[in-house]
Amino acid sequence: MTLGPTPDTRIALGRSGLSVAPLGWGMWHLAGTDAAGARLRVEAALETGCQLFDTADVYGYRRGSGFGDAEALLGAVLRDAPQLRERMVLATKAGIDPRVPYDSSPAYLVAACEASLRRLGVERIDLWQIHRPDLLAHPAEVAAVFERLQAAGKIRAAGVSNYSAAQFEALARHVGPGLASVQNEFSALVIGGLEDGTLDAAMGYGAGVLAWSPLAQGRLVRTPEEGGEPARTAAVIAALDTIAARAGVSRSAVAYAWVMAHPARPVPLIGSQNPARIREAAQAFAVHMTREEWYRILVAARGRPLP
Ligand SMILES: NC(=O)c1ccc[n+]([C@@H]2O[C@H](COP(=O)([O-])OP(=O)(O)OC[C@H]3O[C@@H](n4cnc5c(N)ncnc54)[C@H](OP(=O)(O)O)[C@@H]3O)[C@@H](O)[C@H]2O)c1
């Protein structure tokens, strides 16, 4: 038997009524090009079958400036080509204020959401996520913000990012319709989500899972020496390459397939900003990974055998 979704699989984002295709595209590194260049990337992601488009208000920020730049660039693309909007489930995030660094107080979050809407030039955000937990915000307070923005029609669904399983559960209990999603780091190299309970919590609550940095910020496609932990990285790369050679696909395609094979149905957020490499991700559906192959990659990632 093989594991993982097909291109036609639709993954429910909690009880929000939203569902998405198995692959998504991320805009962490979108800023820095112009609207025409950004549009080529957006169109490549749509052609690849990505539906979830993930940005954040802080994307583009660097050394004191650029906050909002990635959202503004996507907004420019959508102004030039408004027909693209209906083909995407538009996700953004708020709650990182680099001066603080985290703020999930009601006043900050409401103002941040309104600023994102203005930059994106849309009336409603489909999935609005708290980027990182603010340890000084009570979950009930954050849930009340979700309710207020939903009632005002400014967001359709609410999710979180970089929350522990306990933080996710504490907030989910206060959110009437439940949390739609959790976005944490997950890849064949960064496997904490398998052991820290976050993937289990998401499955328990029926929330969607968005996997950030599915290539470990590119470490899985560079040489093992470049990213630290060369022995462990080399072992994971070797395990991925064995399957890539068998399936006749790229290593990155196998890495995406490994993420998608988990039963929480994590949606890999493709980070590439290169249209050809974005399109290459569709090869992930040609990888018919067996249970044995999936566990072989896990053992390489752990750096020690399974119990
Ligand atoms: N919630 C959070 O805190 C958080 C944190 C980090 C990321 N994210 C989300 O996750 C998304 C992806 O993160 P990421 O950029 O770190 O993703 P990634 O897929 O792990 O890494 C992408 C990097 O790998 C490079 N790369 C080199 N060869 C590649 C190949 N053959 N195929 C694909 N990529 C290749 C890309 O460069 P090229 O562009 O030149 O291809 C890019 O720099 C972000 O855009 C964001 O939406 C969220």
Coordinates of C-alpha atoms and ligand atoms in Angstrom, one line a residue:
M1 CA 0.0 0.0 0.0
T2 CA 1.1 3.6 -0.5
L3 CA 0.7 6.5 1.9
G4 CA -0.4 10.1 1.4
P5 CA -3.0 12.2 -0.4
T6 CA -3.8 12.5 -4.1
P7 CA -4.0 15.9 -5.9
D8 CA -7.8 15.7 -5.5
T9 CA -7.7 15.2 -1.7
R10 CA -9.2 18.1 0.2
I11 CA -8.0 18.7 3.7
A12 CA -10.5 20.3 6.1
L13 CA -9.4 23.2 8.2
G14 CA -11.2 22.3 11.4
R15 CA -14.9 23.1 11.4
S16 CA -14.4 26.3 9.4
G17 CA -16.0 25.0 6.3
L18 CA -12.7 25.7 4.5
S19 CA -10.7 22.9 2.9
V20 CA -7.5 23.0 0.9
A21 CA -5.4 21.0 -1.5
P22 CA -2.5 18.9 -0.1
L23 CA 0.2 21.4 -1.2
G24 CA 0.4 25.1 -0.1
W25 CA 2.8 27.9 -0.9
G26 CA 4.6 30.3 1.5
M27 CA 5.6 33.9 1.0
W28 CA 8.2 34.3 3.7
H29 CA 10.7 35.3 1.0
L30 CA 8.4 37.0 -1.4
A31 CA 9.4 40.6 -0.6
G32 CA 12.3 41.9 -2.7
T33 CA 10.8 41.3 -6.2
D34 CA 8.3 43.5 -8.1
A35 CA 4.6 42.8 -8.7
A36 CA 5.3 41.2 -12.1
G37 CA 7.8 38.8 -10.5
A38 CA 5.5 38.0 -7.6
R39 CA 2.7 37.2 -10.0
L40 CA 4.8 34.7 -11.9
R41 CA 5.4 32.9 -8.5
V42 CA 1.7 33.1 -7.5
E43 CA 0.7 31.7 -10.9
A44 CA 3.3 28.9 -10.6
A45 CA 1.9 27.9 -7.2
L46 CA -1.6 27.9 -8.5
E47 CA -0.6 25.7 -11.5
T48 CA 1.1 23.3 -9.1
G49 CA -2.2 22.9 -7.4
C50 CA -1.5 24.9 -4.2
Q51 CA -4.5 26.4 -2.7
L52 CA -3.4 27.6 0.8
F53 CA -1.3 30.8 0.3
D54 CA 0.5 31.6 3.5
T55 CA 1.9 35.0 4.3
A56 CA 2.4 37.1 7.5
D57 CA 2.4 40.8 8.3
V58 CA 6.0 40.5 9.5
Y59 CA 7.3 38.9 6.2
G60 CA 9.7 41.3 4.6
Y61 CA 10.9 42.7 7.9
R62 CA 14.6 43.0 8.2
R63 CA 16.8 45.2 10.4
G64 CA 14.1 47.6 11.4
S65 CA 12.1 48.0 8.1
G66 CA 10.1 46.1 5.6
F67 CA 7.2 45.1 8.0
G68 CA 4.2 44.4 5.7
D69 CA 6.2 44.3 2.5
A70 CA 5.2 40.7 1.6
E71 CA 1.5 41.3 2.2
A72 CA 1.7 44.6 0.2
L73 CA 3.3 42.7 -2.7
L74 CA 0.6 40.1 -2.8
G75 CA -1.9 42.9 -2.6
A76 CA -0.3 44.4 -5.7
V77 CA -0.6 41.1 -7.5
L78 CA -4.3 40.8 -6.6
R79 CA -5.0 44.3 -7.7
D80 CA -3.5 43.6 -11.1
A81 CA -5.2 40.1 -11.4
P82 CA -8.2 40.0 -9.0
Q83 CA -9.4 36.7 -10.6
L84 CA -6.5 35.0 -8.8
R85 CA -8.1 35.7 -5.4
E86 CA -10.9 33.2 -5.7
R87 CA -8.5 30.4 -6.5
M88 CA -6.7 30.8 -3.2
V89 CA -7.4 30.2 0.5
L90 CA -5.6 33.3 1.8
A91 CA -3.8 32.9 5.0
T92 CA -1.8 35.5 7.0
K93 CA -0.5 35.9 10.5
A94 CA -0.2 38.6 13.2
G95 CA 1.2 38.8 16.7
I96 CA 4.9 39.3 16.1
D97 CA 5.9 42.9 16.8
P98 CA 9.7 42.8 16.4
R99 CA 10.0 45.6 19.0
V100 CA 8.3 43.5 21.7
P101 CA 8.6 40.7 20.3
Y102 CA 5.1 39.1 20.7
D103 CA 1.8 40.9 21.3
S104 CA -1.6 39.2 21.3
S105 CA -3.4 41.9 23.2
P106 CA -6.9 42.7 21.8
A107 CA -5.9 46.2 20.7
Y108 CA -2.7 45.1 18.9
L109 CA -4.4 42.1 17.2
V110 CA -7.4 44.0 15.9
A111 CA -5.2 46.8 14.5
A112 CA -2.8 44.3 13.0
C113 CA -5.7 42.5 11.3
E114 CA -7.1 45.7 9.8
A115 CA -3.6 46.7 8.6
S116 CA -3.2 43.3 6.9
L117 CA -6.6 43.7 5.2
R118 CA -5.5 47.1 3.9
R119 CA -2.2 45.9 2.6
L120 CA -3.7 42.8 0.9
G121 CA -6.5 44.9 -0.5
V122 CA -9.1 42.2 0.4
E123 CA -12.3 42.4 2.5
R124 CA -11.7 39.3 4.4
I125 CA -8.8 37.0 5.3
D126 CA -9.7 33.3 4.9
L127 CA -7.3 32.0 7.6
W128 CA -5.9 34.4 10.2
Q129 CA -3.2 32.9 12.4
I130 CA -1.5 34.0 15.6
H131 CA 2.1 33.8 14.5
R132 CA 3.7 33.0 17.8
P133 CA 2.2 32.6 21.3
D134 CA 2.3 35.7 23.5
L135 CA 2.9 34.3 26.9
L136 CA 1.2 37.4 28.4
A137 CA -2.1 36.9 26.7
H138 CA -4.8 34.8 28.3
P139 CA -6.3 32.3 25.8
A140 CA -9.9 33.6 26.5
E141 CA -8.7 37.1 25.5
V142 CA -7.3 35.8 22.2
A143 CA -10.5 33.8 21.5
A144 CA -12.6 36.9 22.1
V145 CA -10.5 38.7 19.4
F146 CA -11.2 35.8 16.9
E147 CA -14.9 36.1 17.7
R148 CA -15.0 39.8 17.2
L149 CA -13.1 39.7 13.9
Q150 CA -15.3 36.9 12.6
A151 CA -18.5 38.7 13.6
A152 CA -17.2 41.8 11.7
G153 CA -16.6 39.6 8.6
K154 CA -12.9 40.4 8.7
I155 CA -11.7 36.9 9.0
R156 CA -13.3 33.6 8.1
A157 CA -11.3 31.2 10.3
A158 CA -8.6 31.4 13.0
G159 CA -5.5 29.3 13.5
V160 CA -2.3 29.4 15.4
S161 CA 1.4 28.9 14.6
N162 CA 4.3 27.7 16.8
Y163 CA 2.0 26.8 19.6
S164 CA 2.8 23.8 21.8
A165 CA 0.2 21.1 22.1
A166 CA -0.8 22.4 25.5
Q167 CA -1.0 26.0 24.3
F168 CA -3.1 24.8 21.3
E169 CA -5.5 22.9 23.6
A170 CA -5.8 25.8 26.1
L171 CA -6.9 28.2 23.3
A172 CA -9.0 25.7 21.4
R173 CA -11.2 25.2 24.5
H174 CA -12.1 28.9 24.4
V175 CA -12.8 29.1 20.7
G176 CA -16.5 28.3 19.9
P177 CA -16.0 26.8 16.4
G178 CA -12.6 25.4 17.4
L179 CA -9.2 26.3 15.9
A180 CA -9.0 25.8 12.2
S181 CA -5.3 25.0 12.0
V182 CA -1.9 24.8 13.5
Q183 CA 1.2 25.8 11.6
N184 CA 4.5 24.4 13.1
E185 CA 7.8 23.4 11.6
F186 CA 7.8 19.9 10.2
S187 CA 10.1 18.1 7.7
A188 CA 12.1 15.0 7.3
L189 CA 14.8 16.8 9.2
V190 CA 12.8 18.6 11.9
I191 CA 10.5 16.0 13.4
G192 CA 9.6 17.5 16.8
G193 CA 5.9 17.6 15.9
L194 CA 5.8 13.8 15.9
E195 CA 7.0 13.7 19.5
D196 CA 5.8 16.9 21.2
G197 CA 2.1 16.1 20.8
T198 CA 1.2 18.9 18.4
L199 CA 0.3 16.7 15.5
D200 CA -1.7 14.5 17.8
A201 CA -3.5 17.5 19.3
A202 CA -4.4 18.7 15.8
M203 CA -5.8 15.2 14.8
G204 CA -7.7 15.0 18.1
Y205 CA -9.4 18.4 17.5
G206 CA -9.8 17.9 13.7
A207 CA -7.7 21.0 13.0
G208 CA -5.7 21.3 9.8
V209 CA -1.9 21.2 10.0
L210 CA 0.3 23.5 8.0
A211 CA 4.0 22.4 7.9
W212 CA 6.4 25.2 7.7
S213 CA 9.9 24.8 6.2
P214 CA 9.2 21.4 4.6
L215 CA 12.8 21.3 3.3
A216 CA 14.2 22.6 6.7
Q217 CA 14.8 26.0 5.2
G218 CA 16.5 24.4 2.2
R219 CA 18.9 22.3 4.4
L220 CA 17.5 19.2 2.7
V221 CA 18.5 20.4 -0.7
R222 CA 21.9 21.8 0.1
T223 CA 25.0 19.8 1.0
P224 CA 24.9 18.3 4.5
E225 CA 27.9 20.4 5.6
E226 CA 26.1 23.7 5.0
G227 CA 23.3 23.2 7.5
G228 CA 24.9 21.8 10.6
E229 CA 24.5 18.3 11.9
P230 CA 26.1 16.9 8.8
A231 CA 25.9 13.2 9.7
R232 CA 22.2 13.2 10.5
T233 CA 21.4 15.5 7.5
A234 CA 23.5 13.2 5.2
A235 CA 21.6 10.1 6.4
V236 CA 18.2 11.8 5.8
I237 CA 19.3 13.0 2.3
A238 CA 20.5 9.5 1.5
A239 CA 17.2 8.0 2.5
L240 CA 15.3 10.6 0.5
D241 CA 17.6 10.1 -2.6
T242 CA 17.0 6.3 -2.6
I243 CA 13.3 6.9 -3.1
A244 CA 13.8 9.8 -5.5
A245 CA 15.9 7.5 -7.7
R246 CA 13.3 4.7 -7.6
A247 CA 10.4 7.1 -8.3
G248 CA 12.3 9.2 -10.8
V249 CA 11.5 12.5 -9.0
S250 CA 13.5 15.2 -7.2
R251 CA 14.7 14.9 -3.6
S252 CA 12.5 17.8 -2.6
A253 CA 9.4 16.0 -4.0
V254 CA 10.2 13.0 -1.7
A255 CA 10.6 15.4 1.2
Y256 CA 7.2 16.9 0.5
A257 CA 5.7 13.4 0.1
W258 CA 7.1 12.3 3.5
V259 CA 5.4 15.2 5.2
M260 CA 2.1 14.6 3.4
A261 CA 2.1 10.9 4.3
H262 CA 1.5 11.6 8.0
P263 CA -2.2 11.0 8.9
A264 CA -2.6 14.5 10.2
R265 CA -2.3 15.4 6.5
P266 CA 0.2 18.2 7.0
V267 CA 0.1 20.7 4.1
P268 CA 3.8 21.4 3.2
L269 CA 4.2 25.2 2.7
I270 CA 6.5 25.2 -0.3
G271 CA 9.1 28.0 0.4
S272 CA 10.7 28.2 -3.0
Q273 CA 10.4 31.5 -4.8
N274 CA 11.6 30.0 -8.1
P275 CA 8.7 29.2 -10.5
A276 CA 10.4 26.1 -11.9
R277 CA 11.1 24.7 -8.4
I278 CA 7.6 25.5 -7.3
R279 CA 6.2 23.5 -10.2
E280 CA 8.6 20.6 -9.5
A281 CA 6.7 20.1 -6.2
A282 CA 3.8 18.4 -8.1
Q283 CA 6.1 15.4 -8.5
A284 CA 5.4 14.7 -4.8
F285 CA 2.2 13.0 -5.9
A286 CA 4.2 10.5 -8.1
V287 CA 6.0 9.2 -5.0
H288 CA 4.2 6.1 -3.8
M289 CA 5.8 5.8 -0.4
T290 CA 5.5 2.6 1.5
R291 CA 5.3 2.4 5.3
E292 CA 8.8 0.8 5.4
E293 CA 10.2 3.7 3.4
W294 CA 8.5 6.3 5.6
Y295 CA 10.0 4.7 8.7
R296 CA 13.4 4.4 7.2
I297 CA 13.5 8.2 6.7
L298 CA 12.2 8.7 10.3
V299 CA 15.0 6.5 11.7
A300 CA 17.6 8.6 9.7
A301 CA 16.0 11.8 11.1
R302 CA 16.1 10.5 14.7
G303 CA 19.7 9.4 14.3
R304 CA 18.9 6.3 16.4
P305 CA 16.7 3.3 15.9
L306 CA 13.0 3.3 16.9
P307 CA 12.2 1.5 20.2
Ligands
LIG1 N1 4.9 30.2 11.0 C1 6.2 30.3 11.0 O1 6.8 30.7 12.1 C2 7.0 30.1 9.8 C3 8.4 30.0 9.8 C4 9.1 29.8 8.7 C5 8.4 29.5 7.5 N2 7.0 29.6 7.5 C6 6.2 29.3 6.3 O2 6.8 28.2 5.6 C7 7.1 28.6 4.2 C8 8.2 27.8 3.7 O3 9.4 28.1 4.5 P1 10.8 27.9 3.9 O4 11.1 29.0 2.9 O5 11.8 27.8 5.0 O6 10.6 26.5 3.1 P2 11.6 25.3 2.7 O7 10.9 24.7 1.5 O8 12.0 24.5 3.8 O9 12.9 26.0 2.1 C9 12.9 26.8 0.9 C10 14.3 27.2 0.6 O10 14.9 26.2 -0.1 C11 15.5 26.7 -1.3 N3 15.7 25.6 -2.3 C12 16.8 25.3 -2.9 N4 16.6 24.3 -3.8 C13 15.3 24.0 -3.8 C14 14.6 23.1 -4.5 N5 15.1 22.2 -5.4 N6 13.2 23.0 -4.3 C15 12.7 23.9 -3.4 N7 13.4 24.8 -2.6 C16 14.7 24.9 -2.9 C17 14.6 27.8 -1.7 O11 15.3 28.6 -2.6 P3 14.6 29.2 -4.0 O12 13.5 30.1 -3.5 O13 15.7 29.8 -4.7 O14 14.0 28.0 -4.7 C18 14.3 28.4 -0.4 O15 15.3 29.3 0.0 C19 7.3 30.1 4.4 O16 7.2 30.8 3.1 C20 6.2 30.5 5.3 O17 5.0 30.6 4.7 C21 6.3 29.9 8.6

